Amino acid sequence: MKNLKGIFSALLVSFNEDGTINEKGLRQIIRHNIDKMKVDGLYVGGSTGENFMLSTEEKKEIFRIAKDEAKDQIALIAQVGSVNLKEAVELGKYATELGYDSLSAVTPFYYKFSFPEIKNFYETIIRETGNKMIVYSIPFLTGVNIGVNQFAELFENEKIIGVKFTAGDFYLLERLRKAFPNHLIYAGFDEMMLPASVLGIDGAIGSTFNVNGVRARQIFELAQQGKIKEALEIQNVTNDLIEGILGNGLYQTIKGLLEEEGVNAGYCREPMTKDLTPAQKQIVKELKAKFLS
Ligand code: NGF
C-alpha cells in the first residue's frame, strides 16, 4: 500500500474553449506535478478539478487519464463525492478498479442531511467499493460541520482512514489530532498550512501546489523539524502569491501560471468564467516573475 502522507496537489483539469476535456493538457498538468512540483500524490476530482460541474462520464475519463499518466509513480486519491449517492458509488467502483489508493468523498450537500444520513452515505460507498475512504470536510462550501464526536462515530468504520480538513477552525483541528492520532488529517487551506502543520497534520491537499508545491513541502517539513521561523518566512512568500491568485480568480490564475510554465492548462468550465481578461493575464505575468522564476 502506498504511503498516503505528504503533499498532494488537488489536480486542475485542462478544458478546451468549448468545455470538453483537453486530455493532452491534463496529462501535462499531471507531469508537471510529478516531475517539477515533486508531489507525493494527487487528489483527483476535487473542487479544483471543477468536478461538480462535470458529467459522470467526464469524471470517469479524468480518473482514467490521471491513473494512466501517473501509473504507480505517486499516490492517487479519487474524490467521488456527489449529492447523488448512486453516482458516488459508480465512481468509487470505477476508481477502485483503476487502482486508486483511496477514495475521498465530500459530505453530501445542498439538502440539510442529518448525521445518520451522512454516515450512511459513507458506509454505502465503502460497502459497495471495498476501498478506503477519506472524509472531505469543507464546511464553508457545504454548510456541513462535523464535530469530534461525529468523527469518532465515522472512524468506527476502519475503512474511514482520515479527513481532508478544509477549514480554519484550529481548535477543532487540535481536538481531532489529539483524539485520533492514528487517522490521517490533511490540511485543505494552503494559506494556513503552517499552523495546521504545527498541530501535527499528516499532509496537505491544495490547489496552489500545482504551481507552488515545492514551497508547500518546505513549509510542511520545516514545521515538522520545529523550524517555525524558517517555515513562516516561506509561508509569508506563499501567502503573498496566494493573495495574488485569490484576488485575480483562483483556478483561472493557477491555470494562467501553469501556461506561463509551458503547461497547456487550458480554460475553466462554464458557468465559471472560462478565461482571464488581458488585465488579469498581465497580473499572472507579474505573479510568475515574482514568485515562480
Ligand atoms: O479550492 C478550494 C475550495 N480549496 C482548495 C482545496 O482545499 C480544494 C485550497 O487549496 C481541494 O483540495 C479540492 O477539493 O480540489 C484552496 O484553493 C487554497 O487554499 C486557496 O484558498 O474553494
PDB file of C-alpha atoms and ligand atoms in Angstrom:
ATOM      1  CA  MET A   1       0.000   0.000   0.000  1.00  0.00           C
ATOM      2  CA  LYS A   2       1.279   3.467  -0.893  1.00  0.00           C
ATOM      3  CA  ASN A   3       2.157   5.990   1.769  1.00  0.00           C
ATOM      4  CA  LEU A   4      -0.744   8.416   1.862  1.00  0.00           C
ATOM      5  CA  LYS A   5       1.072  11.087   3.859  1.00  0.00           C
ATOM      6  CA  GLY A   6       2.621  14.228   2.421  1.00  0.00           C
ATOM      7  CA  ILE A   7       1.940  16.855  -0.208  1.00  0.00           C
ATOM      8  CA  PHE A   8      -0.972  16.203  -2.575  1.00  0.00           C
ATOM      9  CA  SER A   9      -1.915  18.553  -5.389  1.00  0.00           C
ATOM     10  CA  ALA A  10      -5.637  18.978  -5.874  1.00  0.00           C
ATOM     11  CA  LEU A  11      -5.478  18.309  -9.590  1.00  0.00           C
ATOM     12  CA  LEU A  12      -6.576  21.002 -12.041  1.00  0.00           C
ATOM     13  CA  VAL A  13      -8.205  19.882 -15.284  1.00  0.00           C
ATOM     14  CA  SER A  14      -7.426  21.453 -18.642  1.00  0.00           C
ATOM     15  CA  PHE A  15     -10.561  22.203 -20.676  1.00  0.00           C
ATOM     16  CA  ASN A  16     -10.837  23.266 -24.297  1.00  0.00           C
ATOM     17  CA  GLU A  17     -12.652  26.517 -25.034  1.00  0.00           C
ATOM     18  CA  ASP A  18     -15.856  24.553 -25.774  1.00  0.00           C
ATOM     19  CA  GLY A  19     -15.715  22.947 -22.306  1.00  0.00           C
ATOM     20  CA  THR A  20     -14.534  19.488 -23.393  1.00  0.00           C
ATOM     21  CA  ILE A  21     -11.629  17.842 -21.557  1.00  0.00           C
ATOM     22  CA  ASN A  22      -8.223  18.613 -23.068  1.00  0.00           C
ATOM     23  CA  GLU A  23      -6.511  15.266 -22.495  1.00  0.00           C
ATOM     24  CA  LYS A  24      -3.092  16.416 -23.683  1.00  0.00           C
ATOM     25  CA  GLY A  25      -3.212  19.418 -21.375  1.00  0.00           C
ATOM     26  CA  LEU A  26      -4.428  17.325 -18.442  1.00  0.00           C
ATOM     27  CA  ARG A  27      -1.525  14.925 -18.925  1.00  0.00           C
ATOM     28  CA  GLN A  28       0.882  17.885 -18.955  1.00  0.00           C
ATOM     29  CA  ILE A  29      -0.536  19.171 -15.659  1.00  0.00           C
ATOM     30  CA  ILE A  30      -0.063  15.717 -14.110  1.00  0.00           C
ATOM     31  CA  ARG A  31       3.535  15.503 -15.392  1.00  0.00           C
ATOM     32  CA  HIS A  32       4.288  18.994 -14.087  1.00  0.00           C
ATOM     33  CA  ASN A  33       3.063  17.958 -10.640  1.00  0.00           C
ATOM     34  CA  ILE A  34       5.103  14.756 -10.624  1.00  0.00           C
ATOM     35  CA  ASP A  35       8.281  15.944 -12.323  1.00  0.00           C
ATOM     36  CA  LYS A  36       8.581  19.596 -11.234  1.00  0.00           C
ATOM     37  CA  MET A  37       6.469  20.001  -8.089  1.00  0.00           C
ATOM     38  CA  LYS A  38       7.606  16.576  -6.828  1.00  0.00           C
ATOM     39  CA  VAL A  39       4.308  15.965  -5.059  1.00  0.00           C
ATOM     40  CA  ASP A  40       3.666  12.793  -3.086  1.00  0.00           C
ATOM     41  CA  GLY A  41       0.271  12.353  -4.653  1.00  0.00           C
ATOM     42  CA  LEU A  42      -2.708  13.777  -6.498  1.00  0.00           C
ATOM     43  CA  TYR A  43      -6.233  14.419  -5.278  1.00  0.00           C
ATOM     44  CA  VAL A  44      -8.293  13.827  -8.413  1.00  0.00           C
ATOM     45  CA  GLY A  45     -11.858  15.032  -8.875  1.00  0.00           C
ATOM     46  CA  GLY A  46     -11.929  17.693  -6.175  1.00  0.00           C
ATOM     47  CA  SER A  47     -13.229  21.249  -6.214  1.00  0.00           C
ATOM     48  CA  THR A  48     -10.043  22.235  -8.011  1.00  0.00           C
ATOM     49  CA  GLY A  49     -10.859  19.729 -10.749  1.00  0.00           C
ATOM     50  CA  GLU A  50     -14.128  21.669 -11.315  1.00  0.00           C
ATOM     51  CA  ASN A  51     -15.679  18.282 -10.583  1.00  0.00           C
ATOM     52  CA  PHE A  52     -19.153  19.347  -9.531  1.00  0.00           C
ATOM     53  CA  MET A  53     -19.830  20.828 -12.982  1.00  0.00           C
ATOM     54  CA  LEU A  54     -18.984  17.612 -14.855  1.00  0.00           C
ATOM     55  CA  SER A  55     -20.955  14.589 -16.062  1.00  0.00           C
ATOM     56  CA  THR A  56     -20.351  11.105 -14.635  1.00  0.00           C
ATOM     57  CA  GLU A  57     -18.617  10.052 -17.862  1.00  0.00           C
ATOM     58  CA  GLU A  58     -16.317  13.091 -17.762  1.00  0.00           C
ATOM     59  CA  LYS A  59     -15.394  12.374 -14.131  1.00  0.00           C
ATOM     60  CA  LYS A  60     -14.518   8.787 -15.094  1.00  0.00           C
ATOM     61  CA  GLU A  61     -12.467   9.999 -18.026  1.00  0.00           C
ATOM     62  CA  ILE A  62     -10.395  12.218 -15.734  1.00  0.00           C
ATOM     63  CA  PHE A  63      -9.819   9.338 -13.275  1.00  0.00           C
ATOM     64  CA  ARG A  64      -8.717   7.144 -16.175  1.00  0.00           C
ATOM     65  CA  ILE A  65      -6.318   9.703 -17.670  1.00  0.00           C
ATOM     66  CA  ALA A  66      -4.782  10.569 -14.289  1.00  0.00           C
ATOM     67  CA  LYS A  67      -4.098   6.914 -13.463  1.00  0.00           C
ATOM     68  CA  ASP A  68      -2.798   6.204 -16.951  1.00  0.00           C
ATOM     69  CA  GLU A  69      -0.376   9.140 -16.777  1.00  0.00           C
ATOM     70  CA  ALA A  70       0.753   8.800 -13.161  1.00  0.00           C
ATOM     71  CA  LYS A  71       0.801   4.988 -13.150  1.00  0.00           C
ATOM     72  CA  ASP A  72       2.304   3.955  -9.801  1.00  0.00           C
ATOM     73  CA  GLN A  73       4.734   6.879  -9.518  1.00  0.00           C
ATOM     74  CA  ILE A  74       2.744   8.649  -6.798  1.00  0.00           C
ATOM     75  CA  ALA A  75      -0.282   8.035  -4.573  1.00  0.00           C
ATOM     76  CA  LEU A  76      -3.704   8.763  -6.060  1.00  0.00           C
ATOM     77  CA  ILE A  77      -6.868   9.689  -4.188  1.00  0.00           C
ATOM     78  CA  ALA A  78     -10.176   9.814  -6.093  1.00  0.00           C
ATOM     79  CA  GLN A  79     -12.792  12.281  -4.865  1.00  0.00           C
ATOM     80  CA  VAL A  80     -16.089  10.591  -5.737  1.00  0.00           C
ATOM     81  CA  GLY A  81     -18.499  12.522  -3.539  1.00  0.00           C
ATOM     82  CA  SER A  82     -21.754  13.646  -5.077  1.00  0.00           C
ATOM     83  CA  VAL A  83     -25.169  14.533  -3.787  1.00  0.00           C
ATOM     84  CA  ASN A  84     -26.235  11.588  -5.975  1.00  0.00           C
ATOM     85  CA  LEU A  85     -25.198   8.540  -3.930  1.00  0.00           C
ATOM     86  CA  LYS A  86     -25.607   6.163  -6.879  1.00  0.00           C
ATOM     87  CA  GLU A  87     -23.146   8.285  -8.855  1.00  0.00           C
ATOM     88  CA  ALA A  88     -20.704   8.314  -5.921  1.00  0.00           C
ATOM     89  CA  VAL A  89     -20.836   4.504  -5.754  1.00  0.00           C
ATOM     90  CA  GLU A  90     -20.397   4.165  -9.529  1.00  0.00           C
ATOM     91  CA  LEU A  91     -17.390   6.490  -9.491  1.00  0.00           C
ATOM     92  CA  GLY A  92     -15.964   4.774  -6.425  1.00  0.00           C
ATOM     93  CA  LYS A  93     -16.163   1.365  -8.094  1.00  0.00           C
ATOM     94  CA  TYR A  94     -14.556   2.743 -11.235  1.00  0.00           C
ATOM     95  CA  ALA A  95     -11.657   4.422  -9.405  1.00  0.00           C
ATOM     96  CA  THR A  96     -11.125   1.358  -7.230  1.00  0.00           C
ATOM     97  CA  GLU A  97     -10.896  -0.885 -10.302  1.00  0.00           C
ATOM     98  CA  LEU A  98      -8.373   1.539 -11.794  1.00  0.00           C
ATOM     99  CA  GLY A  99      -6.215   1.052  -8.706  1.00  0.00           C
ATOM    100  CA  TYR A 100      -6.682   4.333  -6.822  1.00  0.00           C
ATOM    101  CA  ASP A 101      -5.068   4.119  -3.396  1.00  0.00           C
ATOM    102  CA  SER A 102      -8.035   5.603  -1.562  1.00  0.00           C
ATOM    103  CA  LEU A 103     -11.366   7.233  -2.210  1.00  0.00           C
ATOM    104  CA  SER A 104     -12.484  10.500  -0.718  1.00  0.00           C
ATOM    105  CA  ALA A 105     -15.957  11.991  -0.713  1.00  0.00           C
ATOM    106  CA  VAL A 106     -17.241  15.427   0.114  1.00  0.00           C
ATOM    107  CA  THR A 107     -20.011  15.415   2.709  1.00  0.00           C
ATOM    108  CA  PRO A 108     -23.333  15.349   0.814  1.00  0.00           C
ATOM    109  CA  PHE A 109     -24.508  18.918   0.378  1.00  0.00           C
ATOM    110  CA  TYR A 110     -27.390  21.187  -0.706  1.00  0.00           C
ATOM    111  CA  TYR A 111     -30.102  19.387   1.305  1.00  0.00           C
ATOM    112  CA  LYS A 112     -29.724  19.532   5.065  1.00  0.00           C
ATOM    113  CA  PHE A 113     -28.806  15.889   5.583  1.00  0.00           C
ATOM    114  CA  SER A 114     -28.827  14.543   9.139  1.00  0.00           C
ATOM    115  CA  PHE A 115     -25.677  12.968  10.573  1.00  0.00           C
ATOM    116  CA  PRO A 116     -27.119   9.405  10.291  1.00  0.00           C
ATOM    117  CA  GLU A 117     -27.786  10.131   6.620  1.00  0.00           C
ATOM    118  CA  ILE A 118     -24.206  11.358   6.148  1.00  0.00           C
ATOM    119  CA  LYS A 119     -22.852   8.281   7.941  1.00  0.00           C
ATOM    120  CA  ASN A 120     -24.961   6.003   5.748  1.00  0.00           C
ATOM    121  CA  PHE A 121     -23.630   7.846   2.666  1.00  0.00           C
ATOM    122  CA  TYR A 122     -20.020   6.954   3.571  1.00  0.00           C
ATOM    123  CA  GLU A 123     -20.821   3.433   4.679  1.00  0.00           C
ATOM    124  CA  THR A 124     -22.678   2.695   1.452  1.00  0.00           C
ATOM    125  CA  ILE A 125     -19.742   3.831  -0.716  1.00  0.00           C
ATOM    126  CA  ILE A 126     -17.301   1.769   1.372  1.00  0.00           C
ATOM    127  CA  ARG A 127     -19.519  -1.324   1.369  1.00  0.00           C
ATOM    128  CA  GLU A 128     -20.049  -1.165  -2.392  1.00  0.00           C
ATOM    129  CA  THR A 129     -16.416  -0.454  -3.337  1.00  0.00           C
ATOM    130  CA  GLY A 130     -14.365  -2.102  -0.583  1.00  0.00           C
ATOM    131  CA  ASN A 131     -11.905   0.796  -0.803  1.00  0.00           C
ATOM    132  CA  LYS A 132     -10.619   3.131   1.901  1.00  0.00           C
ATOM    133  CA  MET A 133     -12.297   6.494   2.439  1.00  0.00           C
ATOM    134  CA  ILE A 134     -11.102   9.977   3.396  1.00  0.00           C
ATOM    135  CA  VAL A 135     -13.902  12.291   4.510  1.00  0.00           C
ATOM    136  CA  TYR A 136     -13.778  15.622   2.667  1.00  0.00           C
ATOM    137  CA  SER A 137     -14.938  18.251   5.130  1.00  0.00           C
ATOM    138  CA  ILE A 138     -15.318  21.729   3.648  1.00  0.00           C
ATOM    139  CA  PRO A 139     -17.983  23.459   5.744  1.00  0.00           C
ATOM    140  CA  PHE A 140     -17.658  26.869   4.091  1.00  0.00           C
ATOM    141  CA  LEU A 141     -18.932  25.424   0.802  1.00  0.00           C
ATOM    142  CA  THR A 142     -21.211  22.611   2.037  1.00  0.00           C
ATOM    143  CA  GLY A 143     -22.606  24.094   5.258  1.00  0.00           C
ATOM    144  CA  VAL A 144     -21.906  20.695   6.897  1.00  0.00           C
ATOM    145  CA  ASN A 145     -19.985  20.839  10.177  1.00  0.00           C
ATOM    146  CA  ILE A 146     -18.774  17.564  11.678  1.00  0.00           C
ATOM    147  CA  GLY A 147     -17.633  17.622  15.301  1.00  0.00           C
ATOM    148  CA  VAL A 148     -15.245  15.391  17.233  1.00  0.00           C
ATOM    149  CA  ASN A 149     -17.964  13.001  18.451  1.00  0.00           C
ATOM    150  CA  GLN A 150     -19.312  12.558  14.950  1.00  0.00           C
ATOM    151  CA  PHE A 151     -15.819  11.892  13.575  1.00  0.00           C
ATOM    152  CA  ALA A 152     -15.458   9.284  16.328  1.00  0.00           C
ATOM    153  CA  GLU A 153     -18.618   7.579  15.035  1.00  0.00           C
ATOM    154  CA  LEU A 154     -17.394   7.713  11.424  1.00  0.00           C
ATOM    155  CA  PHE A 155     -13.944   6.400  12.357  1.00  0.00           C
ATOM    156  CA  GLU A 156     -15.542   3.333  13.972  1.00  0.00           C
ATOM    157  CA  ASN A 157     -15.558   2.063  10.395  1.00  0.00           C
ATOM    158  CA  GLU A 158     -11.928   1.016   9.911  1.00  0.00           C
ATOM    159  CA  LYS A 159     -12.092   1.858   6.204  1.00  0.00           C
ATOM    160  CA  ILE A 160     -12.533   5.552   7.031  1.00  0.00           C
ATOM    161  CA  ILE A 161      -8.876   6.372   7.371  1.00  0.00           C
ATOM    162  CA  GLY A 162      -8.874  10.141   7.635  1.00  0.00           C
ATOM    163  CA  VAL A 163     -10.197  13.588   6.836  1.00  0.00           C
ATOM    164  CA  LYS A 164      -9.363  16.343   4.427  1.00  0.00           C
ATOM    165  CA  PHE A 165      -9.863  19.304   6.721  1.00  0.00           C
ATOM    166  CA  THR A 166     -10.617  22.400   4.646  1.00  0.00           C
ATOM    167  CA  ALA A 167     -11.439  24.789   7.469  1.00  0.00           C
ATOM    168  CA  GLY A 168      -9.781  27.407   9.616  1.00  0.00           C
ATOM    169  CA  ASP A 169     -11.062  26.002  12.913  1.00  0.00           C
ATOM    170  CA  PHE A 170      -7.764  25.246  14.616  1.00  0.00           C
ATOM    171  CA  TYR A 171      -9.424  24.345  17.908  1.00  0.00           C
ATOM    172  CA  LEU A 172     -11.306  21.545  16.144  1.00  0.00           C
ATOM    173  CA  LEU A 173      -8.136  20.519  14.307  1.00  0.00           C
ATOM    174  CA  GLU A 174      -6.222  20.288  17.594  1.00  0.00           C
ATOM    175  CA  ARG A 175      -9.042  18.259  19.197  1.00  0.00           C
ATOM    176  CA  LEU A 176      -9.157  15.887  16.218  1.00  0.00           C
ATOM    177  CA  ARG A 177      -5.392  15.401  16.218  1.00  0.00           C
ATOM    178  CA  LYS A 178      -5.385  14.573  19.917  1.00  0.00           C
ATOM    179  CA  ALA A 179      -8.408  12.285  19.722  1.00  0.00           C
ATOM    180  CA  PHE A 180      -7.338  10.401  16.570  1.00  0.00           C
ATOM    181  CA  PRO A 181      -3.539  10.123  16.483  1.00  0.00           C
ATOM    182  CA  ASN A 182      -3.699   7.219  14.008  1.00  0.00           C
ATOM    183  CA  HIS A 183      -6.027   8.753  11.431  1.00  0.00           C
ATOM    184  CA  LEU A 184      -4.777  10.795   8.505  1.00  0.00           C
ATOM    185  CA  ILE A 185      -5.504  14.513   8.713  1.00  0.00           C
ATOM    186  CA  TYR A 186      -4.824  16.679   5.665  1.00  0.00           C
ATOM    187  CA  ALA A 187      -4.874  20.465   5.714  1.00  0.00           C
ATOM    188  CA  GLY A 188      -7.056  21.858   2.946  1.00  0.00           C
ATOM    189  CA  PHE A 189      -6.268  25.560   3.075  1.00  0.00           C
ATOM    190  CA  ASP A 190      -2.825  26.194   1.597  1.00  0.00           C
ATOM    191  CA  GLU A 191      -2.612  29.645   3.176  1.00  0.00           C
ATOM    192  CA  MET A 192      -2.986  28.098   6.654  1.00  0.00           C
ATOM    193  CA  MET A 193      -0.556  25.258   6.174  1.00  0.00           C
ATOM    194  CA  LEU A 194       1.972  26.329   8.780  1.00  0.00           C
ATOM    195  CA  PRO A 195      -0.431  26.496  11.766  1.00  0.00           C
ATOM    196  CA  ALA A 196      -2.001  23.220  10.619  1.00  0.00           C
ATOM    197  CA  SER A 197       1.465  21.643  10.364  1.00  0.00           C
ATOM    198  CA  VAL A 198       2.330  22.800  13.872  1.00  0.00           C
ATOM    199  CA  LEU A 199      -0.778  20.972  15.088  1.00  0.00           C
ATOM    200  CA  GLY A 200       0.529  17.741  13.598  1.00  0.00           C
ATOM    201  CA  ILE A 201      -1.244  17.129  10.280  1.00  0.00           C
ATOM    202  CA  ASP A 202      -0.103  14.178   8.169  1.00  0.00           C
ATOM    203  CA  GLY A 203      -0.215  16.041   4.895  1.00  0.00           C
ATOM    204  CA  ALA A 204      -1.917  18.702   2.857  1.00  0.00           C
ATOM    205  CA  ILE A 205      -4.108  18.754  -0.241  1.00  0.00           C
ATOM    206  CA  GLY A 206      -4.150  22.007  -2.148  1.00  0.00           C
ATOM    207  CA  SER A 207      -4.877  23.745  -5.420  1.00  0.00           C
ATOM    208  CA  THR A 208      -1.889  26.068  -5.301  1.00  0.00           C
ATOM    209  CA  PHE A 209       0.528  23.119  -5.022  1.00  0.00           C
ATOM    210  CA  ASN A 210       0.084  22.739  -8.801  1.00  0.00           C
ATOM    211  CA  VAL A 211       2.423  25.742  -9.057  1.00  0.00           C
ATOM    212  CA  ASN A 212       3.789  26.176  -5.522  1.00  0.00           C
ATOM    213  CA  GLY A 213       4.278  22.563  -4.451  1.00  0.00           C
ATOM    214  CA  VAL A 214       7.964  22.927  -3.686  1.00  0.00           C
ATOM    215  CA  ARG A 215       7.362  25.730  -1.160  1.00  0.00           C
ATOM    216  CA  ALA A 216       4.449  23.775   0.347  1.00  0.00           C
ATOM    217  CA  ARG A 217       6.761  20.863   1.071  1.00  0.00           C
ATOM    218  CA  GLN A 218       9.329  23.204   2.627  1.00  0.00           C
ATOM    219  CA  ILE A 219       6.710  24.664   4.994  1.00  0.00           C
ATOM    220  CA  PHE A 220       5.490  21.191   5.974  1.00  0.00           C
ATOM    221  CA  GLU A 221       8.940  19.716   6.540  1.00  0.00           C
ATOM    222  CA  LEU A 222      10.420  22.738   8.336  1.00  0.00           C
ATOM    223  CA  ALA A 223       7.439  22.758  10.700  1.00  0.00           C
ATOM    224  CA  GLN A 224       7.935  19.045  11.373  1.00  0.00           C
ATOM    225  CA  GLN A 225      11.566  19.825  12.262  1.00  0.00           C
ATOM    226  CA  GLY A 226      10.443  22.590  14.638  1.00  0.00           C
ATOM    227  CA  LYS A 227      11.985  25.302  12.443  1.00  0.00           C
ATOM    228  CA  ILE A 228       8.985  27.589  12.749  1.00  0.00           C
ATOM    229  CA  LYS A 229      10.710  30.891  11.925  1.00  0.00           C
ATOM    230  CA  GLU A 230      12.095  29.477   8.674  1.00  0.00           C
ATOM    231  CA  ALA A 231       8.740  27.886   7.836  1.00  0.00           C
ATOM    232  CA  LEU A 232       6.956  31.183   8.476  1.00  0.00           C
ATOM    233  CA  GLU A 233       9.225  33.004   6.037  1.00  0.00           C
ATOM    234  CA  ILE A 234       8.167  30.563   3.311  1.00  0.00           C
ATOM    235  CA  GLN A 235       4.504  30.750   4.330  1.00  0.00           C
ATOM    236  CA  ASN A 236       4.757  34.544   4.065  1.00  0.00           C
ATOM    237  CA  VAL A 237       6.013  34.345   0.470  1.00  0.00           C
ATOM    238  CA  THR A 238       3.448  31.636  -0.288  1.00  0.00           C
ATOM    239  CA  ASN A 239       0.637  33.801   1.063  1.00  0.00           C
ATOM    240  CA  ASP A 240       1.787  36.801  -0.996  1.00  0.00           C
ATOM    241  CA  LEU A 241       1.394  34.517  -4.005  1.00  0.00           C
ATOM    242  CA  ILE A 242      -1.948  33.082  -2.811  1.00  0.00           C
ATOM    243  CA  GLU A 243      -3.272  36.592  -2.126  1.00  0.00           C
ATOM    244  CA  GLY A 244      -2.402  37.486  -5.707  1.00  0.00           C
ATOM    245  CA  ILE A 245      -4.062  34.306  -7.011  1.00  0.00           C
ATOM    246  CA  LEU A 246      -7.259  34.739  -4.986  1.00  0.00           C
ATOM    247  CA  GLY A 247      -7.542  38.400  -5.989  1.00  0.00           C
ATOM    248  CA  ASN A 248      -7.276  37.549  -9.681  1.00  0.00           C
ATOM    249  CA  GLY A 249      -9.553  34.458  -9.942  1.00  0.00           C
ATOM    250  CA  LEU A 250      -8.448  31.230  -8.234  1.00  0.00           C
ATOM    251  CA  TYR A 251      -8.464  28.444 -10.810  1.00  0.00           C
ATOM    252  CA  GLN A 252      -8.093  30.719 -13.861  1.00  0.00           C
ATOM    253  CA  THR A 253      -4.966  32.278 -12.355  1.00  0.00           C
ATOM    254  CA  ILE A 254      -3.355  28.971 -11.383  1.00  0.00           C
ATOM    255  CA  LYS A 255      -4.045  27.779 -14.937  1.00  0.00           C
ATOM    256  CA  GLY A 256      -2.528  31.019 -16.262  1.00  0.00           C
ATOM    257  CA  LEU A 257       0.593  30.418 -14.159  1.00  0.00           C
ATOM    258  CA  LEU A 258       0.855  26.871 -15.494  1.00  0.00           C
ATOM    259  CA  GLU A 259       0.573  28.236 -19.039  1.00  0.00           C
ATOM    260  CA  GLU A 260       3.471  30.563 -18.208  1.00  0.00           C
ATOM    261  CA  GLU A 261       5.405  27.440 -17.159  1.00  0.00           C
ATOM    262  CA  GLY A 262       4.749  25.882 -20.572  1.00  0.00           C
ATOM    263  CA  VAL A 263       1.863  23.644 -19.465  1.00  0.00           C
ATOM    264  CA  ASN A 264      -1.314  23.666 -21.562  1.00  0.00           C
ATOM    265  CA  ALA A 265      -3.676  24.150 -18.597  1.00  0.00           C
ATOM    266  CA  GLY A 266      -6.429  25.498 -20.839  1.00  0.00           C
ATOM    267  CA  TYR A 267      -9.733  27.062 -19.902  1.00  0.00           C
ATOM    268  CA  CYS A 268     -12.113  26.753 -16.958  1.00  0.00           C
ATOM    269  CA  ARG A 269     -15.506  25.136 -17.347  1.00  0.00           C
ATOM    270  CA  GLU A 270     -18.642  27.289 -17.535  1.00  0.00           C
ATOM    271  CA  PRO A 271     -20.546  28.503 -15.545  1.00  0.00           C
ATOM    272  CA  MET A 272     -17.133  29.537 -14.195  1.00  0.00           C
ATOM    273  CA  THR A 273     -15.553  32.316 -16.202  1.00  0.00           C
ATOM    274  CA  LYS A 274     -13.593  30.498 -18.872  1.00  0.00           C
ATOM    275  CA  ASP A 275     -10.616  32.763 -19.225  1.00  0.00           C
ATOM    276  CA  LEU A 276      -8.767  35.741 -17.823  1.00  0.00           C
ATOM    277  CA  THR A 277      -9.096  39.273 -19.202  1.00  0.00           C
ATOM    278  CA  PRO A 278      -5.974  40.923 -20.685  1.00  0.00           C
ATOM    279  CA  ALA A 279      -5.538  42.877 -17.414  1.00  0.00           C
ATOM    280  CA  GLN A 280      -5.764  39.642 -15.387  1.00  0.00           C
ATOM    281  CA  LYS A 281      -3.276  37.973 -17.753  1.00  0.00           C
ATOM    282  CA  GLN A 282      -0.870  40.807 -17.023  1.00  0.00           C
ATOM    283  CA  ILE A 283      -1.208  40.091 -13.293  1.00  0.00           C
ATOM    284  CA  VAL A 284      -0.416  36.422 -13.988  1.00  0.00           C
ATOM    285  CA  LYS A 285       2.809  37.506 -15.711  1.00  0.00           C
ATOM    286  CA  GLU A 286       3.723  39.641 -12.702  1.00  0.00           C
ATOM    287  CA  LEU A 287       2.996  36.765 -10.283  1.00  0.00           C
ATOM    288  CA  LYS A 288       5.072  34.424 -12.412  1.00  0.00           C
ATOM    289  CA  ALA A 289       8.018  36.850 -12.462  1.00  0.00           C
ATOM    290  CA  LYS A 290       7.834  37.495  -8.745  1.00  0.00           C
ATOM    291  CA  PHE A 291       7.112  34.030  -7.367  1.00  0.00           C
ATOM    292  CA  LEU A 292       7.875  31.307  -9.894  1.00  0.00           C
ATOM    293  CA  SER A 293      11.096  32.355 -11.593  1.00  0.00           C
TER     294      SER A 293
HETATM  295  O1  NGF B   1     -10.351  25.434  -3.784  1.00  0.00           O
HETATM  296  C1  NGF B   1     -10.700  25.206  -2.655  1.00  0.00           C
HETATM  297  C2  NGF B   1     -12.096  25.498  -2.215  1.00  0.00           C
HETATM  298  N1  NGF B   1      -9.912  24.708  -1.713  1.00  0.00           N
HETATM  299  C3  NGF B   1      -8.593  24.205  -2.024  1.00  0.00           C
HETATM  300  C4  NGF B   1      -8.515  22.792  -1.597  1.00  0.00           C
HETATM  301  O2  NGF B   1      -8.904  22.617  -0.255  1.00  0.00           O
HETATM  302  C5  NGF B   1      -9.520  22.081  -2.508  1.00  0.00           C
HETATM  303  C6  NGF B   1      -7.491  25.040  -1.440  1.00  0.00           C
HETATM  304  O3  NGF B   1      -6.289  24.545  -1.945  1.00  0.00           O
HETATM  305  C7  NGF B   1      -9.204  20.789  -2.837  1.00  0.00           C
HETATM  306  O4  NGF B   1      -8.309  20.215  -2.306  1.00  0.00           O
HETATM  307  C8  NGF B   1     -10.065  20.177  -3.843  1.00  0.00           C
HETATM  308  O5  NGF B   1     -11.080  19.589  -3.498  1.00  0.00           O
HETATM  309  O6  NGF B   1      -9.758  20.294  -5.025  1.00  0.00           O
HETATM  310  C9  NGF B   1      -7.669  26.498  -1.837  1.00  0.00           C
HETATM  311  O7  NGF B   1      -7.855  26.613  -3.228  1.00  0.00           O
HETATM  312  C10 NGF B   1      -6.458  27.337  -1.443  1.00  0.00           C
HETATM  313  O8  NGF B   1      -6.169  27.147  -0.092  1.00  0.00           O
HETATM  314  C11 NGF B   1      -6.738  28.817  -1.708  1.00  0.00           C
HETATM  315  O9  NGF B   1      -7.731  29.299  -0.831  1.00  0.00           O
HETATM  316  O10 NGF B   1     -12.531  26.675  -2.738  1.00  0.00           O
END
